[in-house]
CSV table of C-alpha atoms in Angstrom, one decimal:
chain,number,residue,atom,x,y,z
A,334,UNK,CA,-99.5,18.9,43.7
A,335,UNK,CA,-95.7,18.4,43.5
A,336,UNK,CA,-94.4,16.9,40.3
A,337,UNK,CA,-90.7,15.8,40.5
A,338,UNK,CA,-89.1,15.9,37.1
A,339,UNK,CA,-86.3,13.8,35.8
A,340,UNK,CA,-83.9,16.7,36.6
A,341,UNK,CA,-84.0,15.7,40.3
A,342,UNK,CA,-82.2,12.4,39.8
A,343,UNK,CA,-79.9,13.9,37.3
A,344,UNK,CA,-79.1,16.8,39.6
A,345,UNK,CA,-77.4,14.7,42.2
A,346,UNK,CA,-75.5,12.6,39.7
A,347,UNK,CA,-74.3,15.8,37.9
A,348,UNK,CA,-73.3,17.4,41.2
A,349,UNK,CA,-71.0,14.5,42.2
A,350,UNK,CA,-69.6,14.3,38.7
A,351,UNK,CA,-68.8,18.0,38.8
A,352,UNK,CA,-67.2,17.8,42.2
A,353,UNK,CA,-65.1,14.8,41.4
A,354,UNK,CA,-64.1,16.4,38.1
A,355,UNK,CA,-62.8,19.5,39.8
A,356,UNK,CA,-60.6,17.4,42.2
A,357,UNK,CA,-59.2,15.4,39.4
A,358,UNK,CA,-58.6,18.4,37.2
A,359,UNK,CA,-56.6,20.2,39.8
A,360,UNK,CA,-54.7,16.9,40.5
A,361,UNK,CA,-53.9,16.8,36.8
A,362,UNK,CA,-52.4,20.3,36.9
A,363,UNK,CA,-50.4,19.3,40.0
A,364,UNK,CA,-49.0,16.1,38.5
A,365,UNK,CA,-48.2,17.9,35.2
A,366,UNK,CA,-46.3,20.6,37.0
A,367,UNK,CA,-44.5,18.1,39.2
A,368,UNK,CA,-43.5,16.0,36.1
A,369,UNK,CA,-42.1,19.0,34.2
A,370,UNK,CA,-40.8,21.0,37.2
A,371,UNK,CA,-43.1,23.8,36.2
A,372,UNK,CA,-41.5,24.0,32.7
A,373,UNK,CA,-44.5,23.2,30.6
A,374,UNK,CA,-42.5,23.7,27.4
A,375,UNK,CA,-40.3,20.7,28.2
A,376,UNK,CA,-42.9,18.4,26.6
A,377,UNK,CA,-41.9,19.9,23.2
A,378,UNK,CA,-38.2,19.2,23.9
A,379,UNK,CA,-38.2,15.4,23.4
A,380,UNK,CA,-34.6,14.7,24.0
A,381,UNK,CA,-34.9,16.3,27.5
A,382,UNK,CA,-38.5,15.1,28.2
A,383,UNK,CA,-38.0,11.4,27.3
A,384,UNK,CA,-34.9,11.3,29.5
A,385,UNK,CA,-36.8,12.3,32.6
A,386,UNK,CA,-36.7,10.0,35.6
A,387,UNK,CA,-39.2,7.2,35.8
A,388,UNK,CA,-41.1,9.0,38.6
A,389,UNK,CA,-41.6,12.1,36.4
A,390,UNK,CA,-42.7,10.1,33.4
A,391,UNK,CA,-45.2,8.3,35.5
A,392,UNK,CA,-46.5,11.6,36.9
A,393,UNK,CA,-47.0,12.9,33.4
A,394,UNK,CA,-48.8,9.7,32.4
A,395,UNK,CA,-51.1,10.0,35.4
A,396,UNK,CA,-51.6,13.7,34.6
A,397,UNK,CA,-53.0,12.7,31.1
A,398,UNK,CA,-55.3,10.1,32.7
A,399,UNK,CA,-56.6,12.7,35.1
A,400,UNK,CA,-56.9,15.2,32.3
A,401,UNK,CA,-59.5,13.0,30.6
A,402,UNK,CA,-61.2,12.3,33.9
A,403,UNK,CA,-61.2,15.9,35.2
A,404,UNK,CA,-61.3,18.3,32.3
A,405,UNK,CA,-63.2,16.3,29.7
A,406,UNK,CA,-65.3,13.2,30.2
A,407,UNK,CA,-67.4,14.6,33.2
A,408,UNK,CA,-68.4,17.5,31.0
A,409,UNK,CA,-70.6,15.1,28.9
A,410,UNK,CA,-72.6,14.6,32.1
A,411,UNK,CA,-72.5,18.3,33.1
A,412,UNK,CA,-73.3,19.5,29.5
A,413,UNK,CA,-76.2,17.1,29.1
A,414,UNK,CA,-77.7,18.1,32.5
A,415,UNK,CA,-77.6,21.8,31.7
A,416,UNK,CA,-79.0,21.2,28.2
A,417,UNK,CA,-82.0,19.4,29.7
A,418,UNK,CA,-82.4,21.9,32.5
A,419,UNK,CA,-82.1,25.0,30.3
A,420,UNK,CA,-83.4,24.1,26.9
A,421,UNK,CA,-87.2,24.5,27.7
A,422,UNK,CA,-86.6,28.2,28.4
A,423,UNK,CA,-83.6,29.0,26.1
A,424,UNK,CA,-84.3,26.9,23.0
A,425,UNK,CA,-82.0,26.2,20.1
A,426,UNK,CA,-78.8,27.8,21.5
A,427,UNK,CA,-78.8,25.1,24.1
A,428,UNK,CA,-78.7,22.5,21.2
A,429,UNK,CA,-75.7,24.3,19.7
A,430,UNK,CA,-74.0,24.5,23.1
A,431,UNK,CA,-74.5,20.7,23.6
A,432,UNK,CA,-72.8,20.0,20.3
A,433,UNK,CA,-69.9,22.2,21.3
A,434,UNK,CA,-69.3,20.5,24.6
A,435,UNK,CA,-69.3,17.1,22.9
A,436,UNK,CA,-66.7,18.3,20.4
A,437,UNK,CA,-64.7,19.8,23.3
A,438,UNK,CA,-64.6,16.4,25.0
A,439,UNK,CA,-63.6,14.6,21.8
A,440,UNK,CA,-60.7,17.1,21.1
A,441,UNK,CA,-59.5,17.0,24.7
A,442,UNK,CA,-59.6,13.2,25.2
A,443,UNK,CA,-57.9,12.7,21.8
A,444,UNK,CA,-55.1,15.1,22.8
A,445,UNK,CA,-54.5,13.4,26.2
A,446,UNK,CA,-55.1,9.9,24.9
A,447,UNK,CA,-52.5,9.9,22.2
A,448,UNK,CA,-49.9,11.0,24.8
A,449,UNK,CA,-50.6,8.6,27.6
A,450,UNK,CA,-51.0,5.7,25.1
A,451,UNK,CA,-47.6,6.3,23.4
A,452,UNK,CA,-45.5,7.7,26.2
A,453,UNK,CA,-44.1,4.6,27.9
A,454,UNK,CA,-43.2,2.8,24.6
A,455,UNK,CA,-41.3,5.8,23.4
A,456,UNK,CA,-39.5,6.2,26.7
A,457,UNK,CA,-38.4,2.6,26.5
A,458,UNK,CA,-37.2,3.1,22.9
A,459,UNK,CA,-35.4,6.2,23.9
A,460,UNK,CA,-33.7,4.5,26.8
A,461,UNK,CA,-32.4,1.6,24.6
A,462,UNK,CA,-29.2,3.5,24.0
A,463,UNK,CA,-29.2,3.1,20.2
A,464,UNK,CA,-28.8,6.5,18.6
A,465,UNK,CA,-31.2,5.7,15.8
A,466,UNK,CA,-33.9,4.5,18.3
A,467,UNK,CA,-33.4,7.7,20.3
A,468,UNK,CA,-33.7,9.9,17.3
A,469,UNK,CA,-36.8,8.1,16.0
A,470,UNK,CA,-38.5,8.2,19.4
A,471,UNK,CA,-37.7,11.9,19.8
A,472,UNK,CA,-39.2,12.7,16.4
A,473,UNK,CA,-42.3,10.6,17.1
A,474,UNK,CA,-42.9,12.2,20.5
A,475,UNK,CA,-42.4,15.7,19.1
A,476,UNK,CA,-45.0,15.0,16.4
A,477,UNK,CA,-47.4,13.5,19.0
A,478,UNK,CA,-46.9,16.5,21.3
A,479,UNK,CA,-47.6,19.0,18.6
A,480,UNK,CA,-50.7,17.1,17.5
A,481,UNK,CA,-52.0,17.1,21.1
A,482,UNK,CA,-51.3,20.8,21.5
A,483,UNK,CA,-53.1,21.5,18.2
A,484,UNK,CA,-56.2,19.5,19.4
A,485,UNK,CA,-56.2,21.3,22.7
A,486,UNK,CA,-56.0,24.7,21.1
A,487,UNK,CA,-59.0,23.9,19.0
A,488,UNK,CA,-61.0,23.5,22.2
A,489,UNK,CA,-61.0,27.3,22.4
A,490,UNK,CA,-63.9,28.1,20.0
A,491,UNK,CA,-66.2,25.3,21.1
A,492,UNK,CA,-65.6,25.6,24.8
A,493,UNK,CA,-65.8,29.4,24.4
A,494,UNK,CA,-69.2,29.1,22.9
A,495,UNK,CA,-70.4,26.6,25.4
A,496,UNK,CA,-69.2,28.6,28.3
A,497,UNK,CA,-70.7,31.9,27.1
A,498,UNK,CA,-74.1,30.5,26.0
A,499,UNK,CA,-74.7,28.2,28.9
A,500,UNK,CA,-73.3,30.6,31.4
A,501,UNK,CA,-75.6,33.3,30.1
A,502,UNK,CA,-78.6,31.0,30.3
A,503,UNK,CA,-77.6,29.9,33.9
A,504,UNK,CA,-77.4,33.6,34.9
A,505,UNK,CA,-80.7,34.5,33.3
A,506,UNK,CA,-82.4,31.5,35.0
A,507,UNK,CA,-81.4,32.8,38.4
A,508,UNK,CA,-78.8,30.1,39.2
A,509,UNK,CA,-75.4,31.1,40.5
A,510,UNK,CA,-72.0,31.0,38.9
A,511,UNK,CA,-73.3,31.8,35.4
A,512,UNK,CA,-71.0,34.8,35.0
A,513,UNK,CA,-68.0,32.8,36.2
A,514,UNK,CA,-68.7,30.2,33.4
A,515,UNK,CA,-69.1,33.0,30.9
A,516,UNK,CA,-65.7,34.4,31.9
A,517,UNK,CA,-64.1,30.9,31.6
A,518,UNK,CA,-65.6,30.6,28.1
A,519,UNK,CA,-64.2,33.9,27.1
A,520,UNK,CA,-60.8,32.8,28.4
A,521,UNK,CA,-60.9,29.7,26.2
A,522,UNK,CA,-61.8,31.8,23.2
A,523,UNK,CA,-59.0,34.3,24.0
A,524,UNK,CA,-56.5,31.5,24.3
A,525,UNK,CA,-57.4,30.3,20.9
A,526,UNK,CA,-57.0,33.7,19.3
A,527,UNK,CA,-53.7,34.5,21.1
A,528,UNK,CA,-52.3,31.1,20.1
A,529,UNK,CA,-53.1,31.7,16.4
A,530,UNK,CA,-51.5,35.2,16.6
A,531,UNK,CA,-48.4,33.8,18.3
A,532,UNK,CA,-48.9,35.8,21.5
A,533,UNK,CA,-47.3,33.1,23.6
A,534,UNK,CA,-47.0,34.9,26.9
A,535,UNK,CA,-50.7,36.0,26.8
A,536,UNK,CA,-51.8,32.5,25.7
A,537,UNK,CA,-50.0,30.9,28.6
A,538,UNK,CA,-51.4,33.4,31.1
A,539,UNK,CA,-55.0,32.9,29.9
A,540,UNK,CA,-54.5,29.1,29.7
A,541,UNK,CA,-53.4,29.1,33.4
A,542,UNK,CA,-56.5,31.1,34.3
A,543,UNK,CA,-59.0,28.7,32.8
A,544,UNK,CA,-57.1,25.7,34.0
A,545,UNK,CA,-57.7,27.0,37.5
A,546,UNK,CA,-61.2,28.5,37.1
A,547,UNK,CA,-63.0,25.7,35.1
A,548,UNK,CA,-62.6,23.2,38.0
A,549,UNK,CA,-63.6,26.0,40.4
A,550,UNK,CA,-66.8,26.5,38.5
A,551,UNK,CA,-67.4,22.8,38.5
A,552,UNK,CA,-66.8,22.5,42.2
A,553,UNK,CA,-69.0,25.4,43.1
A,554,UNK,CA,-71.8,24.3,40.8
A,555,UNK,CA,-71.6,20.7,42.1
A,556,UNK,CA,-71.9,21.9,45.7
A,557,UNK,CA,-74.8,24.2,44.8
A,558,UNK,CA,-76.7,21.4,43.1
A,559,UNK,CA,-76.2,19.1,46.2
A,560,UNK,CA,-77.4,21.9,48.6
A,561,UNK,CA,-80.4,22.9,46.6
A,562,UNK,CA,-82.7,19.8,46.0
A,563,UNK,CA,-85.4,22.1,44.8
A,564,UNK,CA,-83.6,22.6,41.5
A,565,UNK,CA,-85.4,20.8,38.8
A,566,UNK,CA,-88.6,20.4,40.9
A,567,UNK,CA,-91.8,22.0,39.5
A,568,UNK,CA,-95.0,22.7,41.3
A,569,UNK,CA,-98.5,22.4,39.9
């Protein structure tokens, strides 16, 4: 007798969420690079950043939207699916990992959200020509940018734990790409440690690695889930 569990429906939904997330995450990185000309530190130089052309400002704004839709919100779906899929065999660590992925999404969307919601008003204030308005808008943007960076750095411990715990469970369950997820988790944790220690060059390198590899893991996992309808199906 074949008993199709609820994982079957969730598998397809999760697969498409992961694939679309990967595309949007890479698009986010592309728009971010285009807006800043590859100089990611420009965001922390408000006099220069707020004076960027309208096209670049719009690209950065779009990058923050895609950040939420690529790197963060879809991971509520992905995290919930793997929690349901893996918890029967791997127990309480999956509960801990689920809490971590929720905190990761909250931190990430908060960081991106405060930037895309305040960017255009501050650009308008900065362009007004009044020196006091310019100074005030620059100070506000600098504070907002540092706040966002701080929130994003705190993703390291929680995403690190989720990646390592879930990746290990995926690998032990015989599914592919578990080791890749573990490596991504270690990169997140390493980024946090290097940022705290002030190792800027190492931090930026590790950050670049997980920005590229997390969407890759999501894409590969989504394709695998679509191609393997037997996942989540039990036989009695």
